[in-house]
Coordinates of C-alpha atoms and ligand atoms in Angstrom, one line a residue:
M282 CA -31.1 14.6 20.5
N283 CA -29.6 11.5 18.9
I284 CA -30.2 8.2 20.6
R285 CA -26.6 7.2 20.0
K286 CA -23.3 9.0 19.5
Q287 CA -22.5 10.4 16.0
I288 CA -18.8 10.1 15.6
A289 CA -16.2 11.4 13.1
A290 CA -13.1 9.3 13.6
A291 CA -9.7 10.0 12.0
N292 CA -7.3 7.2 11.3
W293 CA -3.8 8.7 10.7
K294 CA -2.3 5.2 10.2
M295 CA 1.5 5.3 10.1
N296 CA 1.8 8.9 8.8
L297 CA 3.2 12.3 10.0
S298 CA 6.1 13.5 12.1
L299 CA 5.6 14.5 15.8
Q300 CA 5.4 18.2 14.8
E301 CA 3.1 17.5 11.9
S302 CA 0.8 15.5 14.3
K303 CA 0.6 18.4 16.7
N304 CA -0.1 20.9 13.9
L305 CA -2.9 18.7 12.5
A306 CA -4.4 18.1 15.9
S307 CA -4.4 21.8 16.7
A308 CA -6.0 22.6 13.3
I309 CA -8.8 20.1 13.5
S310 CA -9.7 20.9 17.1
Q311 CA -10.6 24.4 15.8
Q312 CA -13.8 22.8 14.6
D313 CA -16.5 23.1 17.2
I314 CA -18.8 20.2 17.8
D315 CA -22.0 19.8 19.6
A316 CA -20.9 17.4 22.3
G317 CA -24.2 17.9 24.1
A318 CA -26.0 16.6 21.1
G319 CA -23.9 13.4 21.2
H320 CA -21.3 14.4 18.6
A321 CA -17.8 13.1 19.2
V322 CA -14.4 13.2 17.3
L323 CA -11.9 10.4 17.8
V324 CA -8.3 10.8 16.5
A325 CA -6.5 7.5 16.1
V326 CA -2.8 8.3 16.1
P327 CA 0.5 6.2 16.2
F328 CA 1.4 5.1 19.7
P329 CA 4.2 7.7 20.3
Y330 CA 1.9 10.6 19.5
L331 CA -0.9 9.6 21.9
I332 CA 0.2 11.8 24.8
P333 CA 1.2 14.9 22.8
V334 CA -2.1 14.8 20.8
Q335 CA -4.0 14.1 24.0
E336 CA -2.5 17.3 25.5
I337 CA -3.8 19.3 22.5
L338 CA -7.3 17.7 22.5
R339 CA -7.8 17.6 26.3
S340 CA -9.5 21.0 26.5
K341 CA -11.9 20.3 23.7
S342 CA -15.2 18.8 24.8
G343 CA -16.1 15.7 22.7
Y344 CA -12.6 15.2 21.2
H345 CA -10.7 12.1 22.2
V346 CA -7.4 10.6 21.2
C347 CA -7.6 6.9 20.2
A348 CA -5.0 4.1 19.8
Q349 CA -4.9 2.3 16.5
N350 CA -4.4 -1.2 18.0
L351 CA -3.6 -2.9 21.3
A352 CA -2.2 -6.3 22.4
S353 CA -4.3 -9.4 23.0
V354 CA -2.5 -9.9 26.3
N355 CA -2.0 -7.6 29.3
N356 CA 1.8 -7.8 29.9
G357 CA 4.9 -10.0 29.6
A358 CA 7.5 -10.9 27.0
Y359 CA 5.9 -9.5 23.9
T360 CA 8.5 -7.2 22.4
G361 CA 7.1 -4.3 20.5
E362 CA 3.5 -4.7 21.7
V363 CA 1.4 -2.1 23.6
S364 CA -1.2 -3.4 26.0
A365 CA -4.6 -2.1 27.0
S366 CA -3.5 -1.7 30.6
M367 CA -0.6 0.6 29.4
L368 CA -3.1 2.6 27.5
Q369 CA -5.4 2.8 30.5
S370 CA -2.4 4.1 32.6
M371 CA -2.1 6.9 30.0
S372 CA -5.8 7.7 30.3
I373 CA -6.5 6.6 26.7
S374 CA -10.1 5.5 26.5
Y375 CA -10.6 4.5 22.8
A376 CA -8.8 2.0 20.5
L377 CA -9.4 0.8 17.0
I378 CA -9.5 -3.0 17.0
G379 CA -9.5 -5.2 13.9
H380 CA -8.8 -2.6 11.2
S381 CA -8.5 -4.5 7.9
E382 CA -4.8 -3.6 7.6
R383 CA -4.2 -5.3 10.9
R384 CA -6.2 -8.3 9.8
E385 CA -4.4 -8.6 6.5
Y386 CA -0.7 -7.6 7.3
Y387 CA -0.5 -8.9 10.9
H388 CA -2.8 -11.9 10.5
E389 CA -5.3 -10.8 13.2
T390 CA -8.1 -13.4 13.2
N391 CA -11.6 -13.0 14.5
E392 CA -10.6 -15.0 17.6
I393 CA -7.5 -12.8 18.3
L394 CA -9.8 -9.8 17.9
A395 CA -12.2 -11.2 20.5
E396 CA -9.3 -11.3 22.9
K397 CA -8.3 -7.8 22.1
I398 CA -11.9 -6.6 22.7
N399 CA -11.8 -8.4 26.1
R400 CA -8.5 -6.7 27.1
A401 CA -9.9 -3.3 26.0
L402 CA -13.1 -3.7 28.0
E403 CA -11.3 -5.0 31.1
N404 CA -9.2 -1.9 31.0
G405 CA -11.9 0.7 30.5
I406 CA -11.1 1.3 26.9
N407 CA -13.9 1.7 24.3
P408 CA -13.1 -0.5 21.3
V409 CA -13.9 0.8 17.8
F410 CA -14.4 -2.7 16.2
C411 CA -13.7 -2.7 12.5
C412 CA -15.3 -5.2 10.1
G413 CA -15.9 -5.4 6.4
E414 CA -15.7 -7.7 3.4
P415 CA -13.1 -7.9 0.6
L416 CA -14.1 -7.3 -3.1
S417 CA -14.3 -11.0 -4.0
V418 CA -16.9 -11.5 -1.3
R419 CA -18.9 -8.5 -2.4
E420 CA -18.8 -9.7 -6.0
E421 CA -20.3 -13.0 -4.9
G422 CA -23.0 -11.2 -3.0
R423 CA -21.9 -12.8 0.3
Q424 CA -21.1 -9.6 2.2
N425 CA -23.8 -9.8 4.8
E426 CA -23.0 -13.4 5.9
Y427 CA -19.2 -12.5 5.9
V428 CA -19.7 -9.5 8.2
E429 CA -22.2 -11.3 10.4
K430 CA -19.5 -14.0 11.0
Q431 CA -16.9 -11.4 11.9
L432 CA -19.4 -10.0 14.4
T433 CA -20.4 -13.4 15.8
D434 CA -16.8 -14.6 16.2
S435 CA -15.5 -11.5 17.8
L436 CA -18.4 -9.9 19.7
S437 CA -21.1 -12.4 20.5
H438 CA -19.6 -13.4 23.8
L439 CA -20.1 -9.8 25.1
S440 CA -22.8 -9.1 27.7
K441 CA -25.7 -6.6 27.1
D442 CA -23.9 -4.1 29.3
Q443 CA -20.7 -4.4 27.3
M444 CA -22.6 -4.0 24.0
K445 CA -24.5 -0.9 25.2
G446 CA -23.1 2.1 23.4
F447 CA -20.5 0.0 21.6
I448 CA -18.8 1.4 18.4
I449 CA -18.5 -0.6 15.2
A450 CA -16.9 0.6 12.0
Y451 CA -18.1 -1.0 8.8
E452 CA -15.3 -0.6 6.3
P453 CA -15.6 -2.6 3.0
I454 CA -12.0 -3.4 2.2
W455 CA -12.5 -2.6 -1.5
A456 CA -13.3 1.0 -0.5
I457 CA -10.4 1.7 1.8
G458 CA -7.8 4.0 0.3
T459 CA -9.0 3.2 -3.2
G460 CA -11.1 6.3 -3.8
K461 CA -14.0 3.9 -4.4
T462 CA -16.8 4.6 -1.9
A463 CA -19.7 2.4 -1.2
S464 CA -22.9 4.1 -2.3
S465 CA -24.9 5.5 0.6
E466 CA -27.5 2.8 -0.2
Q467 CA -24.9 0.1 0.1
A468 CA -23.6 1.5 3.4
Q469 CA -27.2 1.8 4.8
D470 CA -28.0 -1.8 3.7
M471 CA -24.9 -3.2 5.6
H472 CA -25.4 -0.9 8.6
L473 CA -29.0 -2.2 8.9
T474 CA -27.7 -5.8 8.6
I475 CA -25.3 -5.1 11.5
R476 CA -28.0 -3.4 13.6
N477 CA -30.3 -6.3 13.0
W478 CA -27.6 -8.7 14.1
I479 CA -27.3 -6.8 17.4
T480 CA -31.1 -6.9 17.9
K481 CA -31.1 -10.6 17.3
Q482 CA -28.1 -11.3 19.7
Y483 CA -29.2 -8.7 22.3
D484 CA -32.3 -6.5 21.9
A485 CA -33.6 -3.5 20.0
D486 CA -32.7 -1.0 22.8
I487 CA -29.1 -2.2 22.8
A488 CA -29.0 -2.1 18.9
A489 CA -30.3 1.4 19.0
S490 CA -27.5 2.5 21.3
V491 CA -24.7 1.2 19.1
S492 CA -22.9 3.7 16.9
I493 CA -22.1 2.2 13.5
L494 CA -19.6 4.2 11.5
Y495 CA -18.9 3.9 7.8
G496 CA -15.3 3.8 6.5
G497 CA -13.9 3.7 3.0
S498 CA -12.8 6.8 1.0
V499 CA -15.1 9.2 3.0
K500 CA -14.4 12.8 2.0
S501 CA -16.1 16.2 2.5
S502 CA -17.9 15.7 -0.8
N503 CA -19.7 12.5 0.1
A504 CA -19.8 12.6 3.9
A505 CA -23.2 14.3 4.3
D506 CA -24.9 11.9 1.9
I507 CA -23.5 8.8 3.7
F508 CA -23.9 10.1 7.2
G509 CA -27.5 11.1 6.4
K510 CA -28.6 7.5 6.2
P511 CA -30.6 6.4 9.2
D512 CA -28.2 3.6 10.4
V513 CA -25.0 5.5 9.6
D514 CA -23.7 7.2 12.7
G515 CA -20.6 9.0 11.2
G516 CA -17.4 7.7 9.7
L517 CA -13.9 6.3 10.1
V518 CA -11.7 8.4 7.8
G519 CA -8.2 7.6 6.6
G520 CA -6.7 9.8 3.8
A521 CA -9.1 12.7 4.2
S522 CA -8.4 13.0 7.9
L523 CA -4.8 14.1 7.1
I524 CA -6.2 17.3 5.4
P525 CA -7.4 19.7 8.1
D526 CA -10.1 21.5 6.0
E527 CA -11.4 18.1 4.6
F528 CA -11.7 16.5 8.1
K529 CA -13.3 19.7 9.6
A530 CA -15.9 19.6 6.9
I531 CA -16.5 15.9 7.5
I532 CA -17.0 16.6 11.3
S533 CA -19.5 19.3 10.4
S534 CA -21.4 16.7 8.2
L535 CA -22.4 14.6 11.3
K536 CA -26.1 14.1 11.6
K537 CA -27.9 16.7 13.7
G538 CA -30.7 16.2 16.1
Ligands
LIG684 C1 -9.4 3.6 7.0 O1 -8.2 3.4 6.9 O2 -10.0 3.3 8.0 C2 -10.0 4.3 5.8 C3 -11.3 4.3 5.8 O3 -9.2 4.9 4.9 P1 -9.7 5.8 3.7 O4 -10.6 6.8 4.2 O5 -8.4 6.4 3.2 O6 -10.3 4.9 2.7

């Protein structure tokens, strides 16, 4: 039995029609998972598809629909935003927070993301906190301090209880949608850095309870190698999650036992 959840998370981004979404959700949910062994599948879909996809996944143990974002405030005059309390009212219990595309195109800072994490937790939503360095930082060899600062700025105010069972996705920006994957050794190295940060801030038991997912050009051909590393607890998958057989194979690559 794994000490923490092993998770395959799909990020559909801004893709697919409603009908295509339903078809894809139905297709991937054919893949059985061992929910009893701590395996889970999250499917992060555009806001309008949350309810229809939730309807399809509802009967599948261990499958959960996931928002791709939420607002940093709970309600009010914020045209176009969707709040954590709205998601809670729809029984949505997971949300991506801080994906690099949100950071880059919508200027979400570490401080704004700390607020988003707070709104999620206040409303019973499990955040999937995304972090990761750009290529220039990796080339200078400063990736560890860069990611540690993202964690410190956005998460270090959380209590032990809030950090227990938390989900973090490490996604090096240079590997997202580029076809360039971090090697399994590079992934393991950063995941250990993240787990050590949690141990330092909280304690070893809390660190052992946190699922740390790898994201960046994961596909069926590299998933088992990456997920097999001791501190990698599954993946956050963009492009390959839109191809049913690819994502089903990725789900079946989650670490057993
Ligand atoms: C992502 O968007 O989170 C991602 C990892 O994308 P891709 O798998 O396409 O690199």
